mmCIF file of C-alpha atoms in Angstrom:
data_model
loop_
_atom_site.group_PDB
_atom_site.id
_atom_site.type_symbol
_atom_site.label_atom_id
_atom_site.label_comp_id
_atom_site.label_asym_id
_atom_site.label_seq_id
_atom_site.Cartn_x
_atom_site.Cartn_y
_atom_site.Cartn_z
ATOM 1 C CA MET A 484 0.187 -0.372 0.338
ATOM 2 C CA SER A 485 2.610 2.498 1.081
ATOM 3 C CA ASP A 486 5.330 3.754 -1.365
ATOM 4 C CA PHE A 487 7.511 5.049 0.944
ATOM 5 C CA GLN A 488 9.334 3.274 3.802
ATOM 6 C CA ILE A 489 9.879 4.779 7.585
ATOM 7 C CA THR A 490 12.991 3.648 9.216
ATOM 8 C CA ARG A 491 15.197 4.383 12.504
ATOM 9 C CA ASP A 492 18.499 5.957 11.884
ATOM 10 C CA PRO A 493 21.131 4.857 14.260
ATOM 11 C CA PHE A 494 20.945 8.243 16.593
ATOM 12 C CA GLY A 495 16.898 7.253 16.838
ATOM 13 C CA LYS A 496 15.490 9.604 14.323
ATOM 14 C CA LEU A 497 12.997 8.554 12.511
ATOM 15 C CA VAL A 498 13.817 8.670 8.142
ATOM 16 C CA TYR A 499 11.312 8.680 5.596
ATOM 17 C CA THR A 500 12.515 7.345 2.122
ATOM 18 C CA GLY A 501 9.977 8.815 -0.363
ATOM 19 C CA ALA A 502 8.915 7.905 -3.344
ATOM 20 C CA ASP A 503 12.053 9.624 -5.466
ATOM 21 C CA GLY A 504 14.154 7.718 -2.953
ATOM 22 C CA VAL A 505 14.824 10.883 -0.805
ATOM 23 C CA ALA A 506 16.118 10.441 2.964
ATOM 24 C CA HIS A 507 14.254 12.841 5.337
ATOM 25 C CA VAL A 508 15.986 12.541 8.528
ATOM 26 C CA GLY A 509 14.115 13.631 11.707
ATOM 27 C CA VAL A 510 10.215 12.896 10.573
ATOM 28 C CA VAL A 511 7.598 13.452 13.173
ATOM 29 C CA PRO A 512 4.750 11.644 12.638
ATOM 30 C CA VAL A 513 1.243 13.561 13.931
ATOM 31 C CA ARG A 514 -2.621 12.605 14.279
ATOM 32 C CA ALA A 515 -5.286 14.317 12.932
ATOM 33 C CA PHE A 516 -7.505 12.772 15.894
ATOM 34 C CA PRO A 517 -5.625 11.549 18.109
ATOM 35 C CA ILE A 518 -8.483 11.380 20.608
ATOM 36 C CA ALA A 519 -11.391 10.851 18.621
ATOM 37 C CA ALA A 520 -10.193 8.362 15.641
ATOM 38 C CA PRO A 521 -6.518 7.430 16.172
ATOM 39 C CA ASP A 522 -6.477 5.128 13.986
ATOM 40 C CA GLU A 523 -7.034 7.336 10.835
ATOM 41 C CA GLY A 524 -5.451 10.413 9.606
ATOM 42 C CA LEU A 525 -1.745 10.145 10.723
ATOM 43 C CA SER A 526 0.616 12.977 8.884
ATOM 44 C CA ILE A 527 4.629 12.315 8.163
ATOM 45 C CA VAL A 528 5.464 16.063 9.259
ATOM 46 C CA GLY A 529 9.384 16.643 7.394
ATOM 47 C CA PRO A 530 12.128 19.012 10.384
ATOM 48 C CA ASP A 531 10.836 21.603 8.247
ATOM 49 C CA GLY A 532 7.377 21.679 9.249
ATOM 50 C CA HIS A 533 5.836 20.504 6.424
ATOM 51 C CA GLU A 534 3.596 17.198 5.272
ATOM 52 C CA LEU A 535 5.953 14.656 3.726
ATOM 53 C CA ALA A 536 3.027 12.456 3.395
ATOM 54 C CA TRP A 537 -0.313 11.718 4.005
ATOM 55 C CA ILE A 538 -1.467 8.208 6.123
ATOM 56 C CA PRO A 539 -5.079 7.547 5.989
ATOM 57 C CA ARG A 540 -5.337 4.478 7.662
ATOM 58 C CA LEU A 541 -2.448 3.859 10.702
ATOM 59 C CA SER A 542 -3.019 -0.025 10.537
ATOM 60 C CA ALA A 543 -2.850 -0.743 6.811
ATOM 61 C CA LEU A 544 0.761 -0.085 6.817
ATOM 62 C CA PRO A 545 3.519 -2.512 6.512
ATOM 63 C CA ALA A 546 4.003 -4.251 10.167
ATOM 64 C CA PRO A 547 7.798 -2.456 10.684
ATOM 65 C CA GLY A 548 7.176 0.826 9.820
ATOM 66 C CA ARG A 549 3.602 0.701 11.652
ATOM 67 C CA ALA A 550 5.715 -0.750 14.923
ATOM 68 C CA LEU A 551 8.208 2.247 14.357
ATOM 69 C CA LEU A 552 5.341 4.723 14.169
ATOM 70 C CA GLU A 553 2.964 3.467 16.983
ATOM 71 C CA THR A 554 6.423 3.245 19.314
ATOM 72 C CA GLU A 555 7.261 7.165 18.396
ATOM 73 C CA LEU A 556 3.373 8.028 19.039
ATOM 74 C CA ALA A 557 3.046 6.736 22.197
ATOM 75 C CA VAL A 558 6.136 8.527 23.733
ATOM 76 C CA ARG A 559 4.643 11.810 21.928
ATOM 77 C CA GLU A 560 1.700 11.641 22.926
ATOM 78 C CA PHE A 561 1.960 10.337 26.569
ATOM 79 C CA THR A 562 -0.973 11.318 28.959
ATOM 80 C CA PRO A 563 -1.531 10.322 32.413
ATOM 81 C CA THR A 564 -4.801 9.136 33.534
ATOM 82 C CA ILE A 565 -5.874 11.669 36.782
ATOM 83 C CA THR A 566 -7.384 8.905 39.384
ATOM 84 C CA ARG A 567 -7.877 11.514 41.816
ATOM 85 C CA LEU A 568 -7.382 15.597 42.771
ATOM 86 C CA ARG A 569 -5.798 15.298 46.191
ATOM 87 C CA ALA A 570 -5.679 19.351 46.777
ATOM 88 C CA VAL A 571 -5.580 22.296 44.913
ATOM 89 C CA SER A 572 -3.029 25.581 45.964
ATOM 90 C CA THR A 573 -5.988 27.727 45.280
ATOM 91 C CA PHE A 574 -8.482 28.455 43.188
ATOM 92 C CA SER A 575 -7.377 30.737 41.098
ATOM 93 C CA VAL A 576 -4.530 31.012 38.244
ATOM 94 C CA PRO A 577 -2.104 29.495 38.105
ATOM 95 C CA SER A 578 -2.318 27.228 41.086
ATOM 96 C CA THR A 579 -0.957 23.957 42.139
ATOM 97 C CA TRP A 580 -3.127 20.679 41.383
ATOM 98 C CA SER A 581 -1.737 17.847 43.692
ATOM 99 C CA VAL A 582 -2.782 14.352 41.926
ATOM 100 C CA ASP A 583 -3.018 10.792 41.556
ATOM 101 C CA THR A 584 -2.604 9.450 38.360
ATOM 102 C CA ASP A 585 -2.114 5.899 36.657
ATOM 103 C CA ARG A 586 1.601 6.612 36.474
ATOM 104 C CA GLY A 587 1.856 7.271 40.488
ATOM 105 C CA PRO A 588 1.176 10.898 42.470
ATOM 106 C CA THR A 589 2.446 14.356 40.979
ATOM 107 C CA ASP A 590 1.849 18.393 41.031
ATOM 108 C CA VAL A 591 0.773 20.248 37.889
ATOM 109 C CA VAL A 592 0.865 23.798 37.726
ATOM 110 C CA LEU A 593 -2.084 24.935 36.248
ATOM 111 C CA LYS A 594 -1.881 28.541 34.237
ATOM 112 C CA SER A 595 -5.329 29.476 33.893
ATOM 113 C CA GLU A 596 -8.931 27.989 33.457
ATOM 114 C CA ASP A 597 -8.677 27.023 29.601
ATOM 115 C CA ASP A 598 -6.127 24.670 29.730
ATOM 116 C CA ILE A 599 -9.323 22.632 31.329
ATOM 117 C CA ARG A 600 -10.852 21.047 27.806
ATOM 118 C CA ARG A 601 -13.529 19.455 27.593
ATOM 119 C CA LEU A 602 -13.147 16.601 24.956
ATOM 120 C CA GLY A 603 -17.316 15.791 25.589
ATOM 121 C CA ASN A 604 -18.714 12.820 27.376
ATOM 122 C CA GLY A 605 -17.831 13.800 30.411
ATOM 123 C CA ARG A 606 -13.849 13.938 29.184
ATOM 124 C CA LEU A 607 -11.323 16.216 30.295
ATOM 125 C CA LEU A 608 -8.084 16.815 28.618
ATOM 126 C CA ILE A 609 -5.536 19.486 31.467
ATOM 127 C CA GLY A 610 -2.514 21.295 30.334
ATOM 128 C CA THR A 611 -0.162 21.843 32.578
ATOM 129 C CA SER A 612 2.509 24.403 32.626
ATOM 130 C CA HIS A 613 5.568 21.539 31.814
ATOM 131 C CA GLY A 614 3.190 20.696 28.312
ATOM 132 C CA LEU A 615 2.289 17.605 29.411
ATOM 133 C CA ASN A 616 -1.228 16.993 29.275
ATOM 134 C CA LEU A 617 -3.226 15.048 31.680
ATOM 135 C CA ALA A 618 -6.614 13.020 30.912
ATOM 136 C CA ILE A 619 -9.795 12.297 32.390
ATOM 137 C CA PRO A 620 -11.780 9.615 30.657
ATOM 138 C CA ASP A 621 -14.679 10.439 32.739
ATOM 139 C CA MET A 622 -15.064 12.903 35.519
ATOM 140 C CA ALA A 623 -18.390 11.282 36.931
ATOM 141 C CA ALA A 624 -16.075 8.490 37.880
ATOM 142 C CA LEU A 625 -13.757 10.593 40.284
ATOM 143 C CA ASP A 626 -14.857 10.461 43.811
ATOM 144 C CA ARG A 627 -16.722 12.826 45.306
ATOM 145 C CA ALA A 628 -13.998 15.778 46.406
ATOM 146 C CA SER A 629 -11.593 15.152 43.471
ATOM 147 C CA ARG A 630 -15.364 16.647 40.927
ATOM 148 C CA ARG A 631 -16.066 18.797 43.674
ATOM 149 C CA LEU A 632 -11.939 20.289 43.151
ATOM 150 C CA LEU A 633 -12.826 20.488 39.120
ATOM 151 C CA GLU A 634 -16.226 21.431 39.380
ATOM 152 C CA ARG A 635 -14.676 24.650 40.681
ATOM 153 C CA PHE A 636 -12.531 25.700 37.771
ATOM 154 C CA LEU A 637 -15.143 24.038 34.873
#
């Protein structure tokens, strides 16, 4: 199906080689819809920021290239899930949240209320001041104290 090849160079960077045989080192895979349709619409972006290839469906790629892209995407899209809000430093922003995640407890700084995005069906995505995204897959599934703290920011 594909007329290109994805490999990894000795320095750990992804290399895209197109049908023309030109290799582009340091490419980045970017999903068009990482939450709603993670298997559909993947762009291979070159180091200059221009799209080199569009992949309609990741699962349609040959196994070696697909595995490389999935590994890279897993690192790029690392999103711990908040399981409990233990405390917030203040109800104005910026505020420091002490949370438990599926990766362990941590403290994160919320710069503004705009860093909390509603994704529908009770799902939330929270961006931190360090550029990390934290997910809440179902706000109603949190304990009462966590929901009460969270609702002060929504």
